[in-house]
CSV table of C-alpha atoms and ligand atoms in Angstrom, one decimal:
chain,number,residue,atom,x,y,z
A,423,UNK,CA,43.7,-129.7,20.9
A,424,UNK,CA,44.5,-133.2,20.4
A,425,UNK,CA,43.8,-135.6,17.0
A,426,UNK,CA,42.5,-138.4,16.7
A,427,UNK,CA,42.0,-140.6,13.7
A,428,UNK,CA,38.9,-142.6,13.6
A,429,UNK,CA,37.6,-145.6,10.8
A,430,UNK,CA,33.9,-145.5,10.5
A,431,UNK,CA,32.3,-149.1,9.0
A,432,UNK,CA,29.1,-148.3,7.8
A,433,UNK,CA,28.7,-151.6,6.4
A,434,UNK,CA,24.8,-152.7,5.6
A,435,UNK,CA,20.9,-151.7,6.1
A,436,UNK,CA,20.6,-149.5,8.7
A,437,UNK,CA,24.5,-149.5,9.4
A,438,UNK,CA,25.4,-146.4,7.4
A,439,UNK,CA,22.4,-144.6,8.9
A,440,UNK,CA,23.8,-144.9,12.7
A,441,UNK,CA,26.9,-144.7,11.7
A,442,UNK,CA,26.2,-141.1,10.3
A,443,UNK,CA,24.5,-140.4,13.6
A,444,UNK,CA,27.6,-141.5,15.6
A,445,UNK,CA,30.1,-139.4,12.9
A,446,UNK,CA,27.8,-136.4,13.9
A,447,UNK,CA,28.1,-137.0,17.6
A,448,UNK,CA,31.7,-136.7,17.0
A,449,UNK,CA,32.1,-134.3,14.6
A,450,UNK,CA,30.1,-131.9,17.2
A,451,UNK,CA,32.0,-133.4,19.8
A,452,UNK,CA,35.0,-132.4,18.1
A,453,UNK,CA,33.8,-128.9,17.4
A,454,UNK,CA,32.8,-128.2,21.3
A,455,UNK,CA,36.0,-129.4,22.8
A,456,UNK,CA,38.5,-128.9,19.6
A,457,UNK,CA,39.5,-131.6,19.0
A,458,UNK,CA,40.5,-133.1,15.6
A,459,UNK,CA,39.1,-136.0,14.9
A,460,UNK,CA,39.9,-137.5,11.1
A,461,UNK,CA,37.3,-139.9,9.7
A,462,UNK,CA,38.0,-142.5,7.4
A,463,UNK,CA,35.1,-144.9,5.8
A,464,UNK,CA,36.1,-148.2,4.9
A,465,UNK,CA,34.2,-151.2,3.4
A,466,UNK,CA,33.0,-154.2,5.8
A,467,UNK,CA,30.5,-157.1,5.2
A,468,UNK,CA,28.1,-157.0,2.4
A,469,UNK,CA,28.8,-154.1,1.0
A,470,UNK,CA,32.2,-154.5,1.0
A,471,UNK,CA,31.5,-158.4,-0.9
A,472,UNK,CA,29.3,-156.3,-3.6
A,473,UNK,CA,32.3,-154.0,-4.3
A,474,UNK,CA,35.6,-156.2,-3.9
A,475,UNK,CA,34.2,-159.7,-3.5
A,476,UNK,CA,35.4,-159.8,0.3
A,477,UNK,CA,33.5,-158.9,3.4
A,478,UNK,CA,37.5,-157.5,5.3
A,479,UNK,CA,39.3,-156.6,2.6
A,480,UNK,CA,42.7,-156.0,3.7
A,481,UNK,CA,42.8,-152.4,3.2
A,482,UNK,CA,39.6,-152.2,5.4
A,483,UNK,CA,42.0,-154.3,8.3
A,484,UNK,CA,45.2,-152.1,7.9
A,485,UNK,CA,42.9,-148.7,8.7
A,486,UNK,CA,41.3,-150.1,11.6
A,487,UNK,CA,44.7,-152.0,12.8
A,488,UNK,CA,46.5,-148.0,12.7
A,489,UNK,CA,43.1,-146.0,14.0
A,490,UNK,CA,43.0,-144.7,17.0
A,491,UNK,CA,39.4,-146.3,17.3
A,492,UNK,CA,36.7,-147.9,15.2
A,493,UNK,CA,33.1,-147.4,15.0
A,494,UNK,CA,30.9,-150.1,12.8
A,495,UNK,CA,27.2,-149.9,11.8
A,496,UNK,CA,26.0,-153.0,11.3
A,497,UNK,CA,26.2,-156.1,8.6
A,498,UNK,CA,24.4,-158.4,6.6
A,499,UNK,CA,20.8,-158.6,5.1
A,500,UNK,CA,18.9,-160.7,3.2
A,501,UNK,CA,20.9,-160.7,0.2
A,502,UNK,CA,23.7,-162.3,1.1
A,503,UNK,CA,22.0,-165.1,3.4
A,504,UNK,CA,22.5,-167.9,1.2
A,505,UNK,CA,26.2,-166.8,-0.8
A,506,UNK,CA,28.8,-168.8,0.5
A,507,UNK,CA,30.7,-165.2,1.4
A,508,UNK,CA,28.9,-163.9,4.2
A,509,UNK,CA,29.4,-160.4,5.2
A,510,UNK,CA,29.0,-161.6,9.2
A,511,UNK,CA,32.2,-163.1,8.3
A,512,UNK,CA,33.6,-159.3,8.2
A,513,UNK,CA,33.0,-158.6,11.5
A,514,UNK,CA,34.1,-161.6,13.2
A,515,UNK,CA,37.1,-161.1,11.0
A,516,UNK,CA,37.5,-157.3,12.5
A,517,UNK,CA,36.9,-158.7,16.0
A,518,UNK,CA,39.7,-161.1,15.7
A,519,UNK,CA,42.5,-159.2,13.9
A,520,UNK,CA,42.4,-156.2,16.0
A,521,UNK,CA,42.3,-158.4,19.4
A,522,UNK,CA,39.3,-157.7,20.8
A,523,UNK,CA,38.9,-160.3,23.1
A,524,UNK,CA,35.8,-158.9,25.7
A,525,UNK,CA,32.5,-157.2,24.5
A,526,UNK,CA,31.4,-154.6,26.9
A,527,UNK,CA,27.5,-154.6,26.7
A,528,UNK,CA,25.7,-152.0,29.6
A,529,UNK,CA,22.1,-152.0,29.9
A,530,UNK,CA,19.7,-149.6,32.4
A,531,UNK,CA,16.6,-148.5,32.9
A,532,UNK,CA,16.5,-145.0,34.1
A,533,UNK,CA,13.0,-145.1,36.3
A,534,UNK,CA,11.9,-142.3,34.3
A,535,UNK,CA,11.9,-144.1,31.2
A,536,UNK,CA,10.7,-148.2,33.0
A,537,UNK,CA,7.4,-147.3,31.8
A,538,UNK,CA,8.5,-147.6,28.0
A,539,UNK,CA,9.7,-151.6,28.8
A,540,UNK,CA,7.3,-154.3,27.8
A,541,UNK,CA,7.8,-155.6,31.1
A,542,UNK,CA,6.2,-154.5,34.1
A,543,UNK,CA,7.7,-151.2,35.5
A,544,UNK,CA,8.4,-152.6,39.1
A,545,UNK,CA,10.1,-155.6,37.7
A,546,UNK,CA,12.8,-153.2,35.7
A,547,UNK,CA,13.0,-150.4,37.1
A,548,UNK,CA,16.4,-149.3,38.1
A,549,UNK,CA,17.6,-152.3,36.5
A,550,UNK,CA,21.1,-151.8,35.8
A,551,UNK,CA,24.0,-154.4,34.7
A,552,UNK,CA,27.3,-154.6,32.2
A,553,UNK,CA,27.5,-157.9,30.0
A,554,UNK,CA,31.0,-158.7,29.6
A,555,UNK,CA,30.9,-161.6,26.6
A,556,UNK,CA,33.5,-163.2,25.5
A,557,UNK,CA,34.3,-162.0,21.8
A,558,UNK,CA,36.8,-163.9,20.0
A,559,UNK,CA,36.8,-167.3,20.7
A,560,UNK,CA,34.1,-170.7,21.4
A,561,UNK,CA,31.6,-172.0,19.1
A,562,UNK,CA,32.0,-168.8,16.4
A,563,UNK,CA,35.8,-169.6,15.8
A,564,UNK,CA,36.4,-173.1,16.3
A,565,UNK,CA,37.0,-175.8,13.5
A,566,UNK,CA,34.0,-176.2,11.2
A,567,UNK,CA,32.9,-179.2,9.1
A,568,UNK,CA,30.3,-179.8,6.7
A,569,UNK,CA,29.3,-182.8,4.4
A,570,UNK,CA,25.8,-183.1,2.3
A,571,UNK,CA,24.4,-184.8,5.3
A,572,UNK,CA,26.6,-183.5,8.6
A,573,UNK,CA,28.1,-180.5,9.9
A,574,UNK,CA,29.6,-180.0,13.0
A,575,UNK,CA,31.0,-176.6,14.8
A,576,UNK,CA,33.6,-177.2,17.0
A,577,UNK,CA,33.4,-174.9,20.6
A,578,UNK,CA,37.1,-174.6,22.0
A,579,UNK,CA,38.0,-172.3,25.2
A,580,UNK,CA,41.7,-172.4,26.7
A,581,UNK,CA,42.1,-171.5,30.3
A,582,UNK,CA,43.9,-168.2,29.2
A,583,UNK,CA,41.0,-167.0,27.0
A,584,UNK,CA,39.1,-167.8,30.1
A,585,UNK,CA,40.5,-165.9,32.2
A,586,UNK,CA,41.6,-162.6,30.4
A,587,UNK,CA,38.2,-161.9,29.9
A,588,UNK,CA,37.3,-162.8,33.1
A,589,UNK,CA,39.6,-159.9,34.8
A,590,UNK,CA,37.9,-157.7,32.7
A,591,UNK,CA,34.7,-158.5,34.6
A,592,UNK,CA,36.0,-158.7,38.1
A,593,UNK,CA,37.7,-155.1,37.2
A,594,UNK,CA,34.9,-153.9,36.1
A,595,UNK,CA,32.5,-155.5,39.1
A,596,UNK,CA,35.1,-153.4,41.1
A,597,UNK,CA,34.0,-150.4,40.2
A,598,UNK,CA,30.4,-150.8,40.1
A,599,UNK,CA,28.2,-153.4,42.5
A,600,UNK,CA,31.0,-155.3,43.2
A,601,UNK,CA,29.1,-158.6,42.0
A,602,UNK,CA,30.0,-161.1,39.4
A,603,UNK,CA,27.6,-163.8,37.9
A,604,UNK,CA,29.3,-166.3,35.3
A,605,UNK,CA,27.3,-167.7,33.2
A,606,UNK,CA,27.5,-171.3,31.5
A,607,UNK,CA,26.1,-174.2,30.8
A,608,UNK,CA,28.6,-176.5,33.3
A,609,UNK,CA,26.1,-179.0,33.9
A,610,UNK,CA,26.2,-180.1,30.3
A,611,UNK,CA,29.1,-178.6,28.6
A,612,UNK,CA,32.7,-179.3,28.8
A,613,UNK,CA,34.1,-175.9,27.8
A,614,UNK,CA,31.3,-174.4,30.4
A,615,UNK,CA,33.2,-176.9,33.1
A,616,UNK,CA,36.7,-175.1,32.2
A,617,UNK,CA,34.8,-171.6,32.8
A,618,UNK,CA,33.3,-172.4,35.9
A,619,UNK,CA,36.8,-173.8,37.1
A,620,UNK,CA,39.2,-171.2,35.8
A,621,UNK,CA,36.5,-168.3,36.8
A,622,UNK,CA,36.8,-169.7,40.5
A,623,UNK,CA,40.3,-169.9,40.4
A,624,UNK,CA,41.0,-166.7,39.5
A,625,UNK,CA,38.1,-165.4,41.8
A,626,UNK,CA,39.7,-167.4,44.6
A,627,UNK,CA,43.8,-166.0,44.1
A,628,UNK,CA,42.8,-162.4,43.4
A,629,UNK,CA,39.3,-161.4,43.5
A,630,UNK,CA,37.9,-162.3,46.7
A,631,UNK,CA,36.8,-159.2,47.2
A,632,UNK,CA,34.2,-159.3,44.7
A,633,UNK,CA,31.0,-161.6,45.1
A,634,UNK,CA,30.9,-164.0,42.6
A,635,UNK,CA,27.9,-166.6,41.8
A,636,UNK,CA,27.3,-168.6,39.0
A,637,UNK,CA,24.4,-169.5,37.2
A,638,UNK,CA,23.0,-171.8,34.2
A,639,UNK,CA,22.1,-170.0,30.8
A,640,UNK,CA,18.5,-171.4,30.5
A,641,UNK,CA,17.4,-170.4,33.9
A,642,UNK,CA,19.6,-166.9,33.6
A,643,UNK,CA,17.4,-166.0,30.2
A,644,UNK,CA,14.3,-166.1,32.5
A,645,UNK,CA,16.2,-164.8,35.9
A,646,UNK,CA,17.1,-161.6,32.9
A,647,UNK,CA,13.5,-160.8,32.6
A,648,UNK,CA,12.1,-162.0,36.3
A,649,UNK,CA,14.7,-160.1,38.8
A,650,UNK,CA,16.7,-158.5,35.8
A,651,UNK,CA,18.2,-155.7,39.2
A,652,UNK,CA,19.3,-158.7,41.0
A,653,UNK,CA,22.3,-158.2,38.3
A,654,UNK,CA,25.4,-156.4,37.9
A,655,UNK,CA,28.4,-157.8,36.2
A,656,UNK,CA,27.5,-160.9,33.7
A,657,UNK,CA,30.3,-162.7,32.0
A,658,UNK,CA,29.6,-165.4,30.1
A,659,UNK,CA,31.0,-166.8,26.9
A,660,UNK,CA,30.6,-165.5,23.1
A,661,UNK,CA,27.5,-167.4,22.5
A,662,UNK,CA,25.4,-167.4,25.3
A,663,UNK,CA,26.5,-163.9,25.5
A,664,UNK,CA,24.9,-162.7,22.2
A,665,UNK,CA,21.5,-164.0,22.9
A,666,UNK,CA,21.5,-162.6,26.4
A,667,UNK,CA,22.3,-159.0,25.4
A,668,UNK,CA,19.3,-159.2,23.2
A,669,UNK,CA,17.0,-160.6,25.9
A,670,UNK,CA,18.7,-158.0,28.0
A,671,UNK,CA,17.9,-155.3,25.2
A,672,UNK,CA,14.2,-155.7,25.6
A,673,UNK,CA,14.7,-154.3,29.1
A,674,UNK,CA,15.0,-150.6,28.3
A,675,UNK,CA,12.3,-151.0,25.5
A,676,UNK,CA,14.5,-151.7,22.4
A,677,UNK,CA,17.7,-153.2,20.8
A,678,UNK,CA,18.5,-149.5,19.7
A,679,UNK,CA,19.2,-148.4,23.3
A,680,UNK,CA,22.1,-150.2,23.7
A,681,UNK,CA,26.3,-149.6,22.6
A,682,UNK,CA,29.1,-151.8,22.9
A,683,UNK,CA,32.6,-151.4,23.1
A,684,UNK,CA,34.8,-154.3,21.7
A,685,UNK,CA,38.3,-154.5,23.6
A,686,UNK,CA,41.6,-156.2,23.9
A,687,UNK,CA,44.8,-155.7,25.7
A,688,UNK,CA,45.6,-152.2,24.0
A,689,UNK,CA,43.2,-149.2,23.8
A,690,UNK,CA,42.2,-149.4,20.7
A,691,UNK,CA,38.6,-151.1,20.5
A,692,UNK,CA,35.7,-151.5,18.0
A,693,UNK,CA,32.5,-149.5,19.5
A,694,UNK,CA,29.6,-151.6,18.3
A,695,UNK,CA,25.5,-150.9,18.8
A,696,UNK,CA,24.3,-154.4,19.6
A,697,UNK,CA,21.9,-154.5,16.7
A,698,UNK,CA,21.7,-156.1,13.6
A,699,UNK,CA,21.2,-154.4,10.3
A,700,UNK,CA,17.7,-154.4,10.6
A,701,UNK,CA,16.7,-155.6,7.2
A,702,UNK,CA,12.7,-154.4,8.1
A,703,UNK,CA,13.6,-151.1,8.2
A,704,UNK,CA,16.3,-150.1,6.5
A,705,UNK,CA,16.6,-147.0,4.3
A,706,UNK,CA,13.3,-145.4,6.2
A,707,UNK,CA,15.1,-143.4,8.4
A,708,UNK,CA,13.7,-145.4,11.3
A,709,UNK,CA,16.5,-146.5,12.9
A,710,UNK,CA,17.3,-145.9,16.5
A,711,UNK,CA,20.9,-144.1,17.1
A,712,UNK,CA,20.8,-143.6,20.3
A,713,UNK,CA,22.8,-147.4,20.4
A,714,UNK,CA,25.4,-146.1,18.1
A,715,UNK,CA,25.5,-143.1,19.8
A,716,UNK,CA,26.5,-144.7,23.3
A,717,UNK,CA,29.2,-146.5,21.8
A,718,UNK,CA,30.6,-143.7,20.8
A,719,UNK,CA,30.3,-142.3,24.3
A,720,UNK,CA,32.2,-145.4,25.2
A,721,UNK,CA,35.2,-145.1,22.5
A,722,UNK,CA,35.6,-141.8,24.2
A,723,UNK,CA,35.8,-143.0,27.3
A,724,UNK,CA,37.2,-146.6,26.7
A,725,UNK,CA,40.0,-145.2,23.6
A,726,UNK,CA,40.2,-141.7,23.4
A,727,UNK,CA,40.3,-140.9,27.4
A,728,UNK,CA,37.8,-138.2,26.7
A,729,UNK,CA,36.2,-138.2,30.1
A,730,UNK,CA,34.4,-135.3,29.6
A,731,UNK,CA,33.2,-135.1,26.4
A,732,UNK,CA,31.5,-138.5,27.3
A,733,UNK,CA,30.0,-137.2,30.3
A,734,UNK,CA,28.2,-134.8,27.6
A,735,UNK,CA,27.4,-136.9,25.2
A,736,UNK,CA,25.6,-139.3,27.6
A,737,UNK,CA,24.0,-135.8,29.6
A,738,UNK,CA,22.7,-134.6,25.3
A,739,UNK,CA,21.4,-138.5,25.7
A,740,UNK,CA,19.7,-138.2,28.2
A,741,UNK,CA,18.2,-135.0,27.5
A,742,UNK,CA,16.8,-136.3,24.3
A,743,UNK,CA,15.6,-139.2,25.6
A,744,UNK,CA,13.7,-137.6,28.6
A,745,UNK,CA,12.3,-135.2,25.9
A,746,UNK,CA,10.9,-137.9,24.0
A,747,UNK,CA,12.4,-137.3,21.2
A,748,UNK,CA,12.4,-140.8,20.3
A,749,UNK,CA,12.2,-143.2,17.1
A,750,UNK,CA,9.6,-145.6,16.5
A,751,UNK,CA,10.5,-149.0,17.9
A,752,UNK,CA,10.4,-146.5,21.1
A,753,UNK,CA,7.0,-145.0,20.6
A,754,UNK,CA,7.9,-142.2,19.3
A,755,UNK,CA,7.2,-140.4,15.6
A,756,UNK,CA,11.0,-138.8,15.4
A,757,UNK,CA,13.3,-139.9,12.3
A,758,UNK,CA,16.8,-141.3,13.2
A,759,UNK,CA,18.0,-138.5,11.7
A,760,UNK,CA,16.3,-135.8,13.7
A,761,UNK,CA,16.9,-137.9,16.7
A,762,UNK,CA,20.7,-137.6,15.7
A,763,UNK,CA,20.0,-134.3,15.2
A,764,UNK,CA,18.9,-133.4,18.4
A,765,UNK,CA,21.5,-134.9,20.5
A,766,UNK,CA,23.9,-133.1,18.4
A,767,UNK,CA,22.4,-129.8,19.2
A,768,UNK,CA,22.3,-131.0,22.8
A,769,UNK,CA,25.6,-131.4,23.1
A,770,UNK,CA,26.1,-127.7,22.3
A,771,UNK,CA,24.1,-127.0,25.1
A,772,UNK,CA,24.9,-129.4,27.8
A,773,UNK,CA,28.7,-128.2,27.1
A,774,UNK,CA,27.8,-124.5,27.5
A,775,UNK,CA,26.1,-125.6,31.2
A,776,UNK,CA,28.9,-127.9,32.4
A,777,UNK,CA,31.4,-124.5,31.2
B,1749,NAD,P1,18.4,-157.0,14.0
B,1749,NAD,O1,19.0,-156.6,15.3
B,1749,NAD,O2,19.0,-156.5,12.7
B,1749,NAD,O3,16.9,-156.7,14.0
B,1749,NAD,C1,16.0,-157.3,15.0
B,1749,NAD,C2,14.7,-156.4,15.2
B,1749,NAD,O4,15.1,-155.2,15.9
B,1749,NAD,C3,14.2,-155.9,13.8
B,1749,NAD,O5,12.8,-155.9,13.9
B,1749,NAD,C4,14.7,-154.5,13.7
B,1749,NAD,O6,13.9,-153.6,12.9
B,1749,NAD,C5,14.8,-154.1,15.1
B,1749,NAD,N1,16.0,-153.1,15.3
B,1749,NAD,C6,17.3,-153.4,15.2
B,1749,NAD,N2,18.0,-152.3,15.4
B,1749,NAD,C7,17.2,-151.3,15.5
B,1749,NAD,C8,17.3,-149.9,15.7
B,1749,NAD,N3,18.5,-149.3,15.7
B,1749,NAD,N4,16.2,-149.1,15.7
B,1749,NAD,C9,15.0,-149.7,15.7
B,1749,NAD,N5,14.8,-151.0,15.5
B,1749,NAD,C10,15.9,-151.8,15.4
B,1749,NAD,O7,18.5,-158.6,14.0
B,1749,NAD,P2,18.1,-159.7,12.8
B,1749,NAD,O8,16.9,-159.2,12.1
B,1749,NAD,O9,18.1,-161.0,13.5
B,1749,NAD,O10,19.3,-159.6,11.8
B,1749,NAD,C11,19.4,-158.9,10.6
B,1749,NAD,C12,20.8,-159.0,10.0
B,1749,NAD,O11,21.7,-158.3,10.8
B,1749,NAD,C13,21.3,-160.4,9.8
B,1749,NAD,O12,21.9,-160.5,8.6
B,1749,NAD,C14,22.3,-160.5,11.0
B,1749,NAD,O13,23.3,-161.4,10.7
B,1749,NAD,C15,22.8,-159.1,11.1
B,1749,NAD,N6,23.3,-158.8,12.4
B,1749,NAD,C16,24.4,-158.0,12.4
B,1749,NAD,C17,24.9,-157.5,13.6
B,1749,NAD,C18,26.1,-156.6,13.6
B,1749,NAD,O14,26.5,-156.1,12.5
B,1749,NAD,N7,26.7,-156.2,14.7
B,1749,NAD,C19,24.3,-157.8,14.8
B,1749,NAD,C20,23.2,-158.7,14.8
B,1749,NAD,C21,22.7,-159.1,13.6
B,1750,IPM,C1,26.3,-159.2,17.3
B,1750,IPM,C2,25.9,-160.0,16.1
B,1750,IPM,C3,27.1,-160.7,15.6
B,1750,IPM,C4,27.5,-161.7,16.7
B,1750,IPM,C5,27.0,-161.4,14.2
B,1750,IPM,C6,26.4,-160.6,13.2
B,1750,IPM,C7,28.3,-162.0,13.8
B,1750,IPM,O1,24.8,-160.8,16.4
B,1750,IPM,O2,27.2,-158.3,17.2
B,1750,IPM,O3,25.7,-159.3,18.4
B,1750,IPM,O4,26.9,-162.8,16.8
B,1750,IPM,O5,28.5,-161.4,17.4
B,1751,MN,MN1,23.9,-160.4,18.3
């Protein structure tokens, strides 16, 4: 039996809902395999301004900092838009102190399930790629200014920043299709020219085995949705990175498909869906988990070295998925709860057939 001591950040809207979905995963998770898993809640972004007046408070940064991993919900909402103190602010904060310098994004298709995209079936398909985006630095941490009349956001890369999250790609390329596209904007931007440069360089001294091509973000949103299985690895910078993953979301059929683990140069990581705190729906029990619920399939893998535990996880997944037990932004009538639910009791039985 092994331990292992986890911080959950519910955070806002629909965060403490998937959150509870991905503390069941685990709990049943630890319950199959025995494992012990300790959970600790702490306080991030709005919820966490309401109650202490600060969206990290710095007991909130010392449990993640001595976890073993981190899962968050989601932050922000409506409320807070226009308070100086934004609870965004926690999570970039999270992102930073704890390292976590590349932001593992997967997206697929299963061709069983193509028919649920609002693109045409042939078109997706199959599809199946890994967005590696940058995390911690560019146009979200650089200098800001602000005057009655100006502002300005400052977007600052270094060649090392570059190019540790770069390896993470190539790695990863390594064990999938072998293929790496970069993407930038180096026909316009300076920190996009660096990019380019140091991605090639690095390509060039140790990763000539993989295929590497680069591409312009403005044509890659519409290459995303044209010839999305052309795609394998993407790496591109913090930005263009977030947009992308959400264009890349509407693949599958929804933004509550897909996980995210956070990482930096330890195993310790923040495992992230890629959704927002969906304001619209909160409270309803609407909300997809399935997003949470592969990021926890992740921390096992990514953190926890639980190989086999996430093999289950992603088999009860599956299985719940093929069912059509499904949430409404997926067609289906199931509350996120159920939906929860139901891959918990899968992975009861998916770990009695693997036994
Ligand atoms: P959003 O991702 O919250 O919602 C976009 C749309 O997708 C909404 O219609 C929502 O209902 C739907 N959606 C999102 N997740 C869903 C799920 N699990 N199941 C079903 N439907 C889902 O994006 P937004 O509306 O632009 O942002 C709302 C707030 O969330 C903002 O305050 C934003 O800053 C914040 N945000 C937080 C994170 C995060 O915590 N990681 C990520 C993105 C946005
Ligand atoms: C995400 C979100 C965050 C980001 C915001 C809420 C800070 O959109 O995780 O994709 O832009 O990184
Ligand atoms: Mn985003």
């Amino acid at each position: 039996m092994s331990a292992f001591k986890i911080v959950i950040l519910p955070g806002d809207g629909i965060g403490p809902e998937v959150a509870a979905a991905g503390r069941l995963a685990l709990e049943t998770i630890g319950d199959v395999f025995g494992h012990n898993f300790t959970f600790e809640e702490k306080l991030i972004g709005g919820i966490a301004i309401d109650t202490v007046d600060d969206p990290y408070p710095a007991d909130t940064d010392a449990a993640c900092l001595a976890a073993d991993a981190v899962l968050l919900g989601a932050v922000g909402g409506p409320k807070w838009d226009l308070k100086p103190k934004r609870p965004e602010q926690g999570l970039l904060a999270v992102r930073k102190s704890m390292g976590l310098f590349a932001n593992l994004r997967p997206m697929d298709v299963a061709p069983s399930q193509a028919f649920r995209s609002p693109l045409k079936e042939e078109i997706v398909s199959g599809a199946d790629m890994l967005i590696v985006r940058e995390l911690t630095g560019g146009l979200y941490f650089g200098k800001r200014t602000r005057t009655e009349t100006t502002a300005t956001d400052e977007c600052l890369y270094t060649v090392a920043e570059v190019e540790r999250v770069a390896h993470v790609a190539f790695q990863a390329a390594r064990k999938r299709r072998n293929k790496v596209t970069s993407v930038d904007k180096a026909n316009v931007i300076e920190t996009s020219r660096l990019w380019r440069e140091t991605v090639n360089k690095l390509h060039a001294a140790e990763y000539s085995d993989v295929e590497l091509e680069h591409a312009l973000v403005d044509s890659m949103a519409m290459h995303l949705v044209t010839r999305p299985k052309d795609f394998d690895v993407i790496l591109t910078e913090n930005m263009f990175g977030d947009i992308l993953s959400d264009l890349a979301s509407v693949l599958p059929g929804s933004i509550g498909l897909l996980g995210s683990a956070s990482l930096g140069s330890t195993g310790k990581g923040l495992y992230e869906p890629i959704h927002g705190s969906a304001p619209d729906i909160a409270g309803k029990d609407l909300a997809n988990p399935i997003g949470t619920l592969k990021s926890v399939s992740m921390m096992l893998r990514h953190s926890l070295n639980l190989t086999k535990e996430a093999d289950t996880l992603d088999a009860a997944i599956e299985a719940v998925i093929k069912a059509g037990t499904l949430t409404r932004d997926l067609g289906g009538t199931t509350s996120g709860s159920q939906v929860a639910k139901a891959v918990s009791d899968q992975i009861r039985i998916q770990a009695k057939v693997e036994a």
